[in-house]
Tab-separated table of C-alpha atoms and ligand atoms in Angstrom:
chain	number	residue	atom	x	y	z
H	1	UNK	CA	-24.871	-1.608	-13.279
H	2	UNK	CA	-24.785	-0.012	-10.463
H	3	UNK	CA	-24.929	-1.052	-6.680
H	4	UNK	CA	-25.869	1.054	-3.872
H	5	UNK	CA	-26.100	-0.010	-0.134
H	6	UNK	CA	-29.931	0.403	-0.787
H	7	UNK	CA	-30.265	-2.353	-2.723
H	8	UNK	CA	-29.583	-4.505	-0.179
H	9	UNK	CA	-32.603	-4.440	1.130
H	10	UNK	CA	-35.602	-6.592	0.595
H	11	UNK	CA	-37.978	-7.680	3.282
H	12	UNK	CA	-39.912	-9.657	0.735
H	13	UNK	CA	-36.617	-12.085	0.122
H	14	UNK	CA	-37.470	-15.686	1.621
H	15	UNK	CA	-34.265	-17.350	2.079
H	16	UNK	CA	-32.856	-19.548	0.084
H	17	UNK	CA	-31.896	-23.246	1.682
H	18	UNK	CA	-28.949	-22.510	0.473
H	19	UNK	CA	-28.866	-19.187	2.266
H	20	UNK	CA	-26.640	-18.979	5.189
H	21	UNK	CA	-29.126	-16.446	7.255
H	22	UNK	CA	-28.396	-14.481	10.562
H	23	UNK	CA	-29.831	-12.878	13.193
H	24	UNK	CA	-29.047	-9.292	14.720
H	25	UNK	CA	-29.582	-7.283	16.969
H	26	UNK	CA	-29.128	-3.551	15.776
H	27	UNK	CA	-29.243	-0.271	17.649
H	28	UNK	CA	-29.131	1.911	14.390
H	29	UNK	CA	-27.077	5.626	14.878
H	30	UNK	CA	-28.977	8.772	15.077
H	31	UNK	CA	-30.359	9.912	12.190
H	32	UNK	CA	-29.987	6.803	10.336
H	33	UNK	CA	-33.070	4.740	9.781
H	34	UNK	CA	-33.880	1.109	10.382
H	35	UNK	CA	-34.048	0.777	6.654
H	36	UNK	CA	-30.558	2.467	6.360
H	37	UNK	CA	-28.731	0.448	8.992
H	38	UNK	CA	-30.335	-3.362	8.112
H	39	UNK	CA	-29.437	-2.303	4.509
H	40	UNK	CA	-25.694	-1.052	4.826
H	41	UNK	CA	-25.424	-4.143	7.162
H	42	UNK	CA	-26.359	-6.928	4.599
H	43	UNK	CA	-23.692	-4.523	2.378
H	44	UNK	CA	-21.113	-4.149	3.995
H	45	UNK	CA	-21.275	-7.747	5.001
H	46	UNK	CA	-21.154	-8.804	1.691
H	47	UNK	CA	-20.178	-6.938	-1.198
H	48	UNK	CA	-20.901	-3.869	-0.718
H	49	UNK	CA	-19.443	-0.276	0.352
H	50	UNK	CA	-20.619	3.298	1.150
H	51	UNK	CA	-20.304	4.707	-2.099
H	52	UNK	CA	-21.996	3.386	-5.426
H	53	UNK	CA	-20.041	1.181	-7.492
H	54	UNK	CA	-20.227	0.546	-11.130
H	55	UNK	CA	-19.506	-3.112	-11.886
H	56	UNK	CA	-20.202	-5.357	-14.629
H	57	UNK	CA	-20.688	-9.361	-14.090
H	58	UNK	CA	-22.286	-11.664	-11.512
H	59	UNK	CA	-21.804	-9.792	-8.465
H	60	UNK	CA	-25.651	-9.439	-7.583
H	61	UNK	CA	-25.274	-13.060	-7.129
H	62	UNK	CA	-22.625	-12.269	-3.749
H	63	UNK	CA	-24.962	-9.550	-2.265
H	64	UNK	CA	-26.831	-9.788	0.832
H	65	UNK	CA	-30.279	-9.101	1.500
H	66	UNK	CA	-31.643	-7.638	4.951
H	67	UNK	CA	-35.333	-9.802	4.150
H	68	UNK	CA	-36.741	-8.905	7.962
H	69	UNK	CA	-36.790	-5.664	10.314
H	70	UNK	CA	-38.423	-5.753	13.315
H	71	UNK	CA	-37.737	-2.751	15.205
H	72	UNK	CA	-39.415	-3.068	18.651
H	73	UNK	CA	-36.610	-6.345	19.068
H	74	UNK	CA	-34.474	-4.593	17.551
H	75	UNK	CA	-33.430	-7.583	15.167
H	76	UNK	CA	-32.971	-7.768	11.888
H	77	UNK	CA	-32.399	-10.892	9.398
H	78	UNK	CA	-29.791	-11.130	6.423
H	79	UNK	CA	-29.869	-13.444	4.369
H	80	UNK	CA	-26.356	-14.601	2.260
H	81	UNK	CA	-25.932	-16.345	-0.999
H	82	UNK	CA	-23.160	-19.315	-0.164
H	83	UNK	CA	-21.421	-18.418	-3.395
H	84	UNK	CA	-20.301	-15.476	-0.877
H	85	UNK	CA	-18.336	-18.421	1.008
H	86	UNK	CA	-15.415	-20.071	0.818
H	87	UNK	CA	-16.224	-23.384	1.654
H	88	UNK	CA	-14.713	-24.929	5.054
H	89	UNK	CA	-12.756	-21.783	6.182
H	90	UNK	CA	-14.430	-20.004	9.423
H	91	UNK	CA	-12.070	-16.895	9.289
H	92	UNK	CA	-13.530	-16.207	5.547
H	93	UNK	CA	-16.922	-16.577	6.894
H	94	UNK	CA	-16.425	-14.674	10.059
H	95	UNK	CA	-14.850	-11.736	8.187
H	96	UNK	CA	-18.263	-11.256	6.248
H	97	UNK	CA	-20.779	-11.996	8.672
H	98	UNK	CA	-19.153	-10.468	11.509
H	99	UNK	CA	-16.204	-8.797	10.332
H	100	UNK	CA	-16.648	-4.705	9.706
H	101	UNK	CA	-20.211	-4.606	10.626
H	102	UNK	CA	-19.104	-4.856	14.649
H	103	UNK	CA	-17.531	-1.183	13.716
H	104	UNK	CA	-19.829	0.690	11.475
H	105	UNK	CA	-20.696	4.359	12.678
H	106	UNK	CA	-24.379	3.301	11.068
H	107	UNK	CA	-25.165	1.149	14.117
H	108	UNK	CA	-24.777	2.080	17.768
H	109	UNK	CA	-24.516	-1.147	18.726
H	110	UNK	CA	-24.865	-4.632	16.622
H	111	UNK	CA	-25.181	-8.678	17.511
H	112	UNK	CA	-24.359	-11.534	15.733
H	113	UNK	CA	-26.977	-13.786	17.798
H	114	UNK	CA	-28.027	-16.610	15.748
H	115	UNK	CA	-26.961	-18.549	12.496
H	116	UNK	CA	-28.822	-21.155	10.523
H	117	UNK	CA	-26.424	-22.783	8.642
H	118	UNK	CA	-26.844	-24.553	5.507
H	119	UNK	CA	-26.357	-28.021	4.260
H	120	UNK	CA	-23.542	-27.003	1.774
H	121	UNK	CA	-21.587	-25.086	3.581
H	122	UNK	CA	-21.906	-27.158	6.721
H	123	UNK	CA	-20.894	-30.294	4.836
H	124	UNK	CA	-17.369	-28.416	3.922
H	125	UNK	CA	-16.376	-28.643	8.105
H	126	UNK	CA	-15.648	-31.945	9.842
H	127	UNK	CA	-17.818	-30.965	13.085
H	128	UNK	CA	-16.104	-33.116	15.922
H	129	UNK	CA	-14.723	-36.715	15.909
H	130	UNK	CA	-16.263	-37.867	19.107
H	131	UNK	CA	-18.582	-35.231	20.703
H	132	UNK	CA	-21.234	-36.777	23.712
H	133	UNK	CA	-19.851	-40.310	22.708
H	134	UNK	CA	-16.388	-39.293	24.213
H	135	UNK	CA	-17.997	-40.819	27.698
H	136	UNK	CA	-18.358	-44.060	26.218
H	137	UNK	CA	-15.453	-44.191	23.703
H	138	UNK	CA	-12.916	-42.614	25.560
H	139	UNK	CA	-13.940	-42.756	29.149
H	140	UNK	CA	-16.269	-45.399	31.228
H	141	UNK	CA	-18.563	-42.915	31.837
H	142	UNK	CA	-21.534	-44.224	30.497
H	143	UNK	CA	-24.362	-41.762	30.342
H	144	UNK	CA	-23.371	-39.488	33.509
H	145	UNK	CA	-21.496	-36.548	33.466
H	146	UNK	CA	-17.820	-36.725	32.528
H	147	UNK	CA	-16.059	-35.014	35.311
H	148	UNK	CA	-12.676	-33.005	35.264
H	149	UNK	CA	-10.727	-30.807	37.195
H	150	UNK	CA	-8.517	-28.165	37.039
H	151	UNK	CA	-5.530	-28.137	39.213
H	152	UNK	CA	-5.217	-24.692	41.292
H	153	UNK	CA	-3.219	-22.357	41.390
H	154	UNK	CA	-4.054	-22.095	37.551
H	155	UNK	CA	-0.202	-21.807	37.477
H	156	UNK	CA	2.575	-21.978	39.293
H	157	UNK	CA	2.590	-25.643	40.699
H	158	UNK	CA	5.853	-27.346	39.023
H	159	UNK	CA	5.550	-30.518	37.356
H	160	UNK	CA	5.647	-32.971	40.000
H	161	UNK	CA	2.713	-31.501	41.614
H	162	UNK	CA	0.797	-30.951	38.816
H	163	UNK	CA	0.871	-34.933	38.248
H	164	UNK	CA	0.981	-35.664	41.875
H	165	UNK	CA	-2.625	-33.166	41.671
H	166	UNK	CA	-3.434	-35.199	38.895
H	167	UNK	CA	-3.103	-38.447	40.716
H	168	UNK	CA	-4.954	-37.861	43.585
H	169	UNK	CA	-8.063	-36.391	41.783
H	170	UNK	CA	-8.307	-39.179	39.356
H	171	UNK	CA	-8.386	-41.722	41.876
H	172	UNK	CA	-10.638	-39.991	44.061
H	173	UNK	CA	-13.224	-40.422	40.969
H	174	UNK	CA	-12.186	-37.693	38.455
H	175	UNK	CA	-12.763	-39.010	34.951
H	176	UNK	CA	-10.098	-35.794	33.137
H	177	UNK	CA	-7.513	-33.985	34.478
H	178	UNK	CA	-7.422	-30.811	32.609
H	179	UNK	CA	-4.927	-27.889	32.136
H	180	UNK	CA	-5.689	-24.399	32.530
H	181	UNK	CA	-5.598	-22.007	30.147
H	182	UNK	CA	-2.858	-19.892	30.800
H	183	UNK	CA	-0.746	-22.951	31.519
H	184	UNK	CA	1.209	-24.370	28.016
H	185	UNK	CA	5.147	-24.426	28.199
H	186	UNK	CA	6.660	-22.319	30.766
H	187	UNK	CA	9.247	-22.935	32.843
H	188	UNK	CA	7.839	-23.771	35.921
H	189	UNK	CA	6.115	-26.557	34.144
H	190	UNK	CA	7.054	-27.622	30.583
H	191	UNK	CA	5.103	-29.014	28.256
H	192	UNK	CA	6.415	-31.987	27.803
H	193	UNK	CA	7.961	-32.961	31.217
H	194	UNK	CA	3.983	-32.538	32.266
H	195	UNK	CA	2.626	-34.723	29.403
H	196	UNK	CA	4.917	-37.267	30.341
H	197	UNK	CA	4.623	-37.099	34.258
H	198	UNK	CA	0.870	-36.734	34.054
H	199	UNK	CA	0.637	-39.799	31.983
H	200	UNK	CA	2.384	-42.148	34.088
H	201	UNK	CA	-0.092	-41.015	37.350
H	202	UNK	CA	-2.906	-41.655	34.692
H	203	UNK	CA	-1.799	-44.972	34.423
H	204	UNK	CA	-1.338	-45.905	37.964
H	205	UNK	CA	-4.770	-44.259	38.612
H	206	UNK	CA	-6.410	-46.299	36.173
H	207	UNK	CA	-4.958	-49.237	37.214
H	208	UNK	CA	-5.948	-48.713	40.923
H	209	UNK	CA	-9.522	-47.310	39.900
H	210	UNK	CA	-9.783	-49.752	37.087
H	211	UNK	CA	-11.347	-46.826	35.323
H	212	UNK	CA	-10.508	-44.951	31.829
H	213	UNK	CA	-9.053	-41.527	32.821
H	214	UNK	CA	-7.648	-38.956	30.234
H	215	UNK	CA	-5.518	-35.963	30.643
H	216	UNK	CA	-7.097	-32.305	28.721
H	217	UNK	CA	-3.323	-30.867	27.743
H	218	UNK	CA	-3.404	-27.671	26.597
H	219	UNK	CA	-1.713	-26.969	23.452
H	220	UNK	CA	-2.379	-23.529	23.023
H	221	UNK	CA	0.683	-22.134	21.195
H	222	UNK	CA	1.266	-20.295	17.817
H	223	UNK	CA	1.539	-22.177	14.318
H	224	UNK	CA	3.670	-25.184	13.838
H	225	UNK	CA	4.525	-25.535	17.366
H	226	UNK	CA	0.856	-26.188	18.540
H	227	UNK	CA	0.937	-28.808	15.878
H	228	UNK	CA	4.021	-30.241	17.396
H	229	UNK	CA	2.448	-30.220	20.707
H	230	UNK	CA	-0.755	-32.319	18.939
H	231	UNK	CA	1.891	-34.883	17.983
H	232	UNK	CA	3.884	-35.130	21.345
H	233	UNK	CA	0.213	-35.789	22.726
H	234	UNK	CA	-0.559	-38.221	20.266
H	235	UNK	CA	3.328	-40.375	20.540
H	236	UNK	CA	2.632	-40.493	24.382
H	237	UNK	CA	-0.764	-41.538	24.521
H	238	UNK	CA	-2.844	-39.001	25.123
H	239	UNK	CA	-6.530	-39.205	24.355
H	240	UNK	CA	-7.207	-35.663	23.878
H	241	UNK	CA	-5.962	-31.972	23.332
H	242	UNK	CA	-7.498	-28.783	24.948
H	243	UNK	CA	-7.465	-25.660	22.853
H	244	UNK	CA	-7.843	-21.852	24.102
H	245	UNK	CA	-9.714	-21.568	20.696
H	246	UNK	CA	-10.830	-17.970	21.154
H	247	UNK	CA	-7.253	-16.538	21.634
H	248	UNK	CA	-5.832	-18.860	18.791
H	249	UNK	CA	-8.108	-17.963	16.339
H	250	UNK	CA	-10.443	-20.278	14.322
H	251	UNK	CA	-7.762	-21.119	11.356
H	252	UNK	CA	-5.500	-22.356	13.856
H	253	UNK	CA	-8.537	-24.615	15.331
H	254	UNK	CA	-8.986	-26.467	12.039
H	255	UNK	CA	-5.408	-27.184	11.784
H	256	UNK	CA	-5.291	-28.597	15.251
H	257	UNK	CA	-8.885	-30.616	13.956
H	258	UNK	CA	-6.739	-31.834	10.880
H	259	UNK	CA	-4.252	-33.084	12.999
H	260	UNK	CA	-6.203	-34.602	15.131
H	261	UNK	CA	-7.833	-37.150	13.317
H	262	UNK	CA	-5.270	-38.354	12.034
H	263	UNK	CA	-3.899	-39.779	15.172
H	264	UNK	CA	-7.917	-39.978	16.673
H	265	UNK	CA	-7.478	-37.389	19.164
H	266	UNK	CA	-10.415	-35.434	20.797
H	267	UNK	CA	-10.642	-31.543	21.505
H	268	UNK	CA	-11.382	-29.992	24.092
H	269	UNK	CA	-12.554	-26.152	23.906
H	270	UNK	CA	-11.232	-23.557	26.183
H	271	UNK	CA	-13.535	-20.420	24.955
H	272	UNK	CA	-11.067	-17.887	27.446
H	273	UNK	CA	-11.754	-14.342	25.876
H	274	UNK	CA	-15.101	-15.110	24.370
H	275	UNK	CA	-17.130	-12.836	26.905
H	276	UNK	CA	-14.684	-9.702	25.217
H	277	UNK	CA	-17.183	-10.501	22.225
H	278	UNK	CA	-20.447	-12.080	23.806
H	279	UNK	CA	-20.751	-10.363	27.138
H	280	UNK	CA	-22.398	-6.803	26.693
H	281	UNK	CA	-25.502	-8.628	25.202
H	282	UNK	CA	-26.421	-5.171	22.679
H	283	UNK	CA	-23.389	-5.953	20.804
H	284	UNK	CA	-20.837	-8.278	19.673
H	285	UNK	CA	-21.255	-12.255	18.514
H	286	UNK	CA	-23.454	-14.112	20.626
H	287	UNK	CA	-21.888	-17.589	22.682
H	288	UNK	CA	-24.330	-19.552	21.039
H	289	UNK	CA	-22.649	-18.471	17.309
H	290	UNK	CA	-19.256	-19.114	19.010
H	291	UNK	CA	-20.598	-22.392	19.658
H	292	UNK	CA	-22.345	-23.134	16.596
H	293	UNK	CA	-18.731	-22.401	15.152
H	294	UNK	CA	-16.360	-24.738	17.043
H	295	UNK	CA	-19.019	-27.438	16.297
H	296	UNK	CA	-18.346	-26.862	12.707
H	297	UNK	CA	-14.845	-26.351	13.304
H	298	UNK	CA	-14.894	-29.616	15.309
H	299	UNK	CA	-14.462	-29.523	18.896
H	300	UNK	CA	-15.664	-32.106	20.739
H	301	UNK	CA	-15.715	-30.134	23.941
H	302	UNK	CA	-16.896	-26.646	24.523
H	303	UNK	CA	-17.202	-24.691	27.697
H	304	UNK	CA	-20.867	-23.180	27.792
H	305	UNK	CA	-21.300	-21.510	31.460
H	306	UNK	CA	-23.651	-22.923	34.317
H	307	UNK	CA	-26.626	-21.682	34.473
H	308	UNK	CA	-25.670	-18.965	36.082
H	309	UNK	CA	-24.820	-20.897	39.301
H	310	UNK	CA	-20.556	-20.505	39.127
H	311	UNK	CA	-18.820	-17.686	39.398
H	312	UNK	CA	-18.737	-15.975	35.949
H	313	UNK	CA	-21.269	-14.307	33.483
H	314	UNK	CA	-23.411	-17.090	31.377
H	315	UNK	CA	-25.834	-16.422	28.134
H	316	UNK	CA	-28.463	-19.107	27.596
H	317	UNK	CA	-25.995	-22.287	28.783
H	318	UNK	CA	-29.136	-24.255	28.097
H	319	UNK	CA	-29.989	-23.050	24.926
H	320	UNK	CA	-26.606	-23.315	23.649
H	321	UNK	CA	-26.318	-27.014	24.752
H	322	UNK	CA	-29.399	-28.066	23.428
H	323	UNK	CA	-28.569	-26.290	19.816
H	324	UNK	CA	-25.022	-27.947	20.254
H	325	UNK	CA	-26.649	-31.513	20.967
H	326	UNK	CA	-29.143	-30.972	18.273
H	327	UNK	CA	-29.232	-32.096	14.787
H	328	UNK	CA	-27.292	-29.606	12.276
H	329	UNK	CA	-27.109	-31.471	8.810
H	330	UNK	CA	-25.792	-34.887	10.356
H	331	UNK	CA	-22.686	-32.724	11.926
H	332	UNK	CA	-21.786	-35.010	15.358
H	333	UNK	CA	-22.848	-33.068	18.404
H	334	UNK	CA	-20.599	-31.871	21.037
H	335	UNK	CA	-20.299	-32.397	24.900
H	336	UNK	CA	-20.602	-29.063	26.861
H	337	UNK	CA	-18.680	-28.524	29.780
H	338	UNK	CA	-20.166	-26.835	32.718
H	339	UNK	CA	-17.272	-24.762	34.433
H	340	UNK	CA	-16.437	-22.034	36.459
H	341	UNK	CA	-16.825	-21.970	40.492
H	342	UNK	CA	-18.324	-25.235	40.370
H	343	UNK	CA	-18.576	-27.640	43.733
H	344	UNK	CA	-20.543	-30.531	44.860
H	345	UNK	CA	-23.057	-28.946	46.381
H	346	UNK	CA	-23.956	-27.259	42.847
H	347	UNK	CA	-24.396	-30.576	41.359
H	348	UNK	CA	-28.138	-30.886	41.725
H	349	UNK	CA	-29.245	-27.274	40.345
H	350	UNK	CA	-27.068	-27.445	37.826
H	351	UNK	CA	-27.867	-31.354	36.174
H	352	UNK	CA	-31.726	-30.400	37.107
H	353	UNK	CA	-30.989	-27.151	34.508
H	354	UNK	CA	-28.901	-28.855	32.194
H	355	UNK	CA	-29.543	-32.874	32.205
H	356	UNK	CA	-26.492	-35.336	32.088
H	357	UNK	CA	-25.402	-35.244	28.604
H	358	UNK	CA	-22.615	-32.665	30.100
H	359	UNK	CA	-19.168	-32.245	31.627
H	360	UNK	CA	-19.090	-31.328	34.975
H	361	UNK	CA	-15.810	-29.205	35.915
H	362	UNK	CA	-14.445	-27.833	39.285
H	363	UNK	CA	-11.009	-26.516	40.253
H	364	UNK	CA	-11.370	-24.399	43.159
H	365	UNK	CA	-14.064	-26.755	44.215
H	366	UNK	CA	-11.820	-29.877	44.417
H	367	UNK	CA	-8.491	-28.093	45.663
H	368	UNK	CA	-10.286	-25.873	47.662
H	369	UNK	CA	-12.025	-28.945	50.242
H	370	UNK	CA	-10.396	-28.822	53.648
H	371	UNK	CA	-9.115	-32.483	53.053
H	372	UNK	CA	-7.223	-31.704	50.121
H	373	UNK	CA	-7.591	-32.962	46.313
H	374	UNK	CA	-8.257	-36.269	47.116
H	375	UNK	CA	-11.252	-35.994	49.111
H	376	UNK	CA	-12.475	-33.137	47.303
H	377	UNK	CA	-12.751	-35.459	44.179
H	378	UNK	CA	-14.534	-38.307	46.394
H	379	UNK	CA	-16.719	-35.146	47.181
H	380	UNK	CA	-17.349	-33.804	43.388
H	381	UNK	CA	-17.980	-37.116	41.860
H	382	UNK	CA	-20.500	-38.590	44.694
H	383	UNK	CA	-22.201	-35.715	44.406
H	384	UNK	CA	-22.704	-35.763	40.547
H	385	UNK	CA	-23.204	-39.683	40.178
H	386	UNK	CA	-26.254	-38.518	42.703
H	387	UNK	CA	-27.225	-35.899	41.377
H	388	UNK	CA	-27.796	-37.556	37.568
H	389	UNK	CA	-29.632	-40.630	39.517
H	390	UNK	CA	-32.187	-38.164	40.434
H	391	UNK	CA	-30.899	-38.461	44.344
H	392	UNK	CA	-30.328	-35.303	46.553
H	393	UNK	CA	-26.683	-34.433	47.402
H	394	UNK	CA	-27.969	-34.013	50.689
H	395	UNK	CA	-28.754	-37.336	50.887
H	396	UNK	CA	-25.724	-38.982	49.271
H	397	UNK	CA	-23.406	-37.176	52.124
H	398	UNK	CA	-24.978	-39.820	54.443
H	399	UNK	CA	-22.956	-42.362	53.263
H	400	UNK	CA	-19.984	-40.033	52.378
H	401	UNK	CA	-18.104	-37.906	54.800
H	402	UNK	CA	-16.188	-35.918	52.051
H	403	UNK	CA	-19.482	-34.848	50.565
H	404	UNK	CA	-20.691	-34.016	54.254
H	405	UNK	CA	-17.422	-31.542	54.639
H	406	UNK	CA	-17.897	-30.273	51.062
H	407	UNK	CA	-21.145	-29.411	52.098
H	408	UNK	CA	-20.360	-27.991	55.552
H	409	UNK	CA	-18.174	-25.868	53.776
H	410	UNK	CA	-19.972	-24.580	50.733
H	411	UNK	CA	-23.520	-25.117	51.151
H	412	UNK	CA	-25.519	-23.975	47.872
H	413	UNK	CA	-23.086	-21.186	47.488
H	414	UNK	CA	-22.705	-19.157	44.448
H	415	UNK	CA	-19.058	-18.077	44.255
H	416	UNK	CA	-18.199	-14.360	42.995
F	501	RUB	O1	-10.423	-22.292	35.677
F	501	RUB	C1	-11.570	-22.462	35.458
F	501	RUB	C2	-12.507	-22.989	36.462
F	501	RUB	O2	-11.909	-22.967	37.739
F	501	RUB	P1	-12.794	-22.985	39.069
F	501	RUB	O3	-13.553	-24.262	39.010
F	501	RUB	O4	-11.787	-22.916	40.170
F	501	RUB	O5	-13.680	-21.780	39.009
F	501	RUB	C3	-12.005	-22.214	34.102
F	501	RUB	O6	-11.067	-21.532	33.342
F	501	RUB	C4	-13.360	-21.996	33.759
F	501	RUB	O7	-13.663	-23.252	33.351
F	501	RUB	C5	-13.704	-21.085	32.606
F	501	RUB	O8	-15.054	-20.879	32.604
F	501	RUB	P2	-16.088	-21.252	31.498
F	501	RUB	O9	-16.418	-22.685	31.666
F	501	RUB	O10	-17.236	-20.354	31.810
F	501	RUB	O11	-15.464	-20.952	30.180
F	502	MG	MG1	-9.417	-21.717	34.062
């Protein structure tokens, strides 16, 4: 028989359940129609090429089929057989469904904005461990916010400090310390001389707070070693890892998620780079696919913006969250993290827009109070703990004069 991009085209085709079916948004090229670019998507996608093949055997069975156009959104639905799939492997899935597609000369532009994933091929990924329940089973945070904090300068502070900035914040009220993400093992600060260090401040802060704190160490690294680093986590009694997942690549993400349950360790997702692919919003993969697919790869933390209240670009935070907190074949959800210029006086537009089943994360706006760490943590957590009771910041800096300075200083500000 033969196949020819045309044939992947059917806007009669209802999906399958089986189907895994996504959304795009398509500018197509000049002079080629919206027929022409839908169908050369769902083939190129799949199993097909520019020129017509002659094959014998099953391989209608693999094809794609663009089933909806509609040009005045510009988006366009495909449809794929899971038989396309490998089962459980997000780079095999990524390099159909957005793999050559971003590139072709057919489409001006072209966004992967939405997946609806079936039961099959979601059952082959673990989704996370933990997700929301991480408050309760790893932390004391009942059904607040979990809060966390960054230590600034992102890099550069040598061991001792880092800990000593560690310290300070968790007994000021942080619930998770958290690395950055360009800081894994350099010399300044090695990996494990922080692990260690940091650890012993957790300790004493828990046992002066007589609250569950946790450290988010980033063991970003390449192949065996970031599996090393999940290990050295795990022997020193760590509760979680953080992952730049983005820059590592998906693969390496459901290694790390192998790992990890095996010594009952959470994730936590860094999403650095992502906005290379999601921020121009004619073209690219949306956030909220990036998210659907460290939910299936397992995280039980992702980073999903603020609303638009911090300091860099956000798509739909509170779409994404409520997709990522919403029932996907049984999957467990996952705990977004607000981040990104964050600071007390933030705390009540942003849990109004986003509820309390969230992390709340600041690093500039803890380091950054005029007290120092310490008091900028007092500041950050009175100011969610309000702010999830329903009570105005405003009116919790009564009783709190590192709120009232946090407030003197930033107001309702918006960093840039
Ligand atoms: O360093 C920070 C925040 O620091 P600060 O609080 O000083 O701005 C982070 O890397 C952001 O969390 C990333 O943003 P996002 O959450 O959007 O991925
Ligand atoms: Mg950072």
């Amino acid at each position: 028989m033969g196949i020819r991009y045309e044939d992947f085209l059917d806007t009669a085709y209802e999906p399958k359940e089986s189907d895994l079916v996504c959304s795009f948004y398509l500018e197509p090229a000049d002079g080629i129609s919206w027929n022409g670019a839908a169908s050369r998507v769902a083939s190129e996608s799949s199993n097909g090429t520019w020129a017509e093949l002659d094959v014998e055997g099953s391989v209608e069975d693999l094809s794609a089929t663009a089933c909806a156009i509609d040009e005045e959104s510009g988006q366009v639905t495909v449809a794929y057989p899971d038989a396309l799939f490998e089962p459980g492997s997000m780079p095999q899935i990524l390099s159909c469904i957005a793999g050559n597609i971003m590139g072709m000369k057919a489409v001006d532009r072209i966004r992967l904005l939405d997946c609806k994933w079936p039961k099959k091929l979601v059952e082959s990924f673990p989704g996370p461990q933990y997700g929301s329940a991480i408050r309760t089973e790893i932390l004391d945070a009942g059904e607040r916010p979990a809060t966390a904090t960054v230590p600034k300068p992102k890099v550069g502070l040598n061991t001792q400090q880092h800990a000593t900035v560690g310290y300070e914040a968790w007994t000021g009220g942080i619930d998770l310390l958290k690395d950055d993400e360009n800081l894994t093992d350099q010399s300044f600060n090695p990996f494990e001389d922080r692990l260690i260090e940091s650890l012993a401040q957790r300790d004493a802060a828990e046992d002066e707070t007589g609250e569950k704190k946790s450290y988010l160490l980033n063991v970003t690294a390449s192949g065996n070693e970031m599996l090393e680093r999940v290990d050295m986590a795990a022997e020193h009694g760590c509760e979680f890892v953080m992952v730049d997942v983005v820059t590592t690549g998906w693969g390496a993400v459901q290694q790390v998620r192998e790992r990890c349950e095996r010594h009952g360790l959470a994730i936590h997702a860094h999403r650095a780079m992502h906005a290379a692919f999601d921020r121009i919003p004619t073209h690219g993969v949306s956030m909220r696919v990036i998210a659907q697919i460290a939910r299936l790869c397992g995280v039980d933390h992702i980073h999903t913006g603020t609303a638009g209240l911090g300091k860099l670009a956000n798509e739909d935070t509170r779409g994404i969250n409520e997709w990522l907190q919403s029932d996907c074949h049984g999957l467990t959800d996952v705990l977004p993290v607000a981040s990104g210029g964050l600071h007390a006086g933030l705390m009540d537009q942003l849990l109004t827009e986003l509820g309390t089943t969230i992390a709340v994360q600041a690093g500039g706006g803890i380091h950054g109070h005029p007290d120092g760490t310490h008091a900028g943590a007092v500041a950050f957590r009175r100011a969610t703990d309000a702010a999830a009771r329903g009570e105005s910041v405003e009116n919790a800096a009564s009783d709190c004069p590192e709120l009232a300075r946090a407030l003197e200083k930033w107001g309702t500000e918006t960093p840039r």
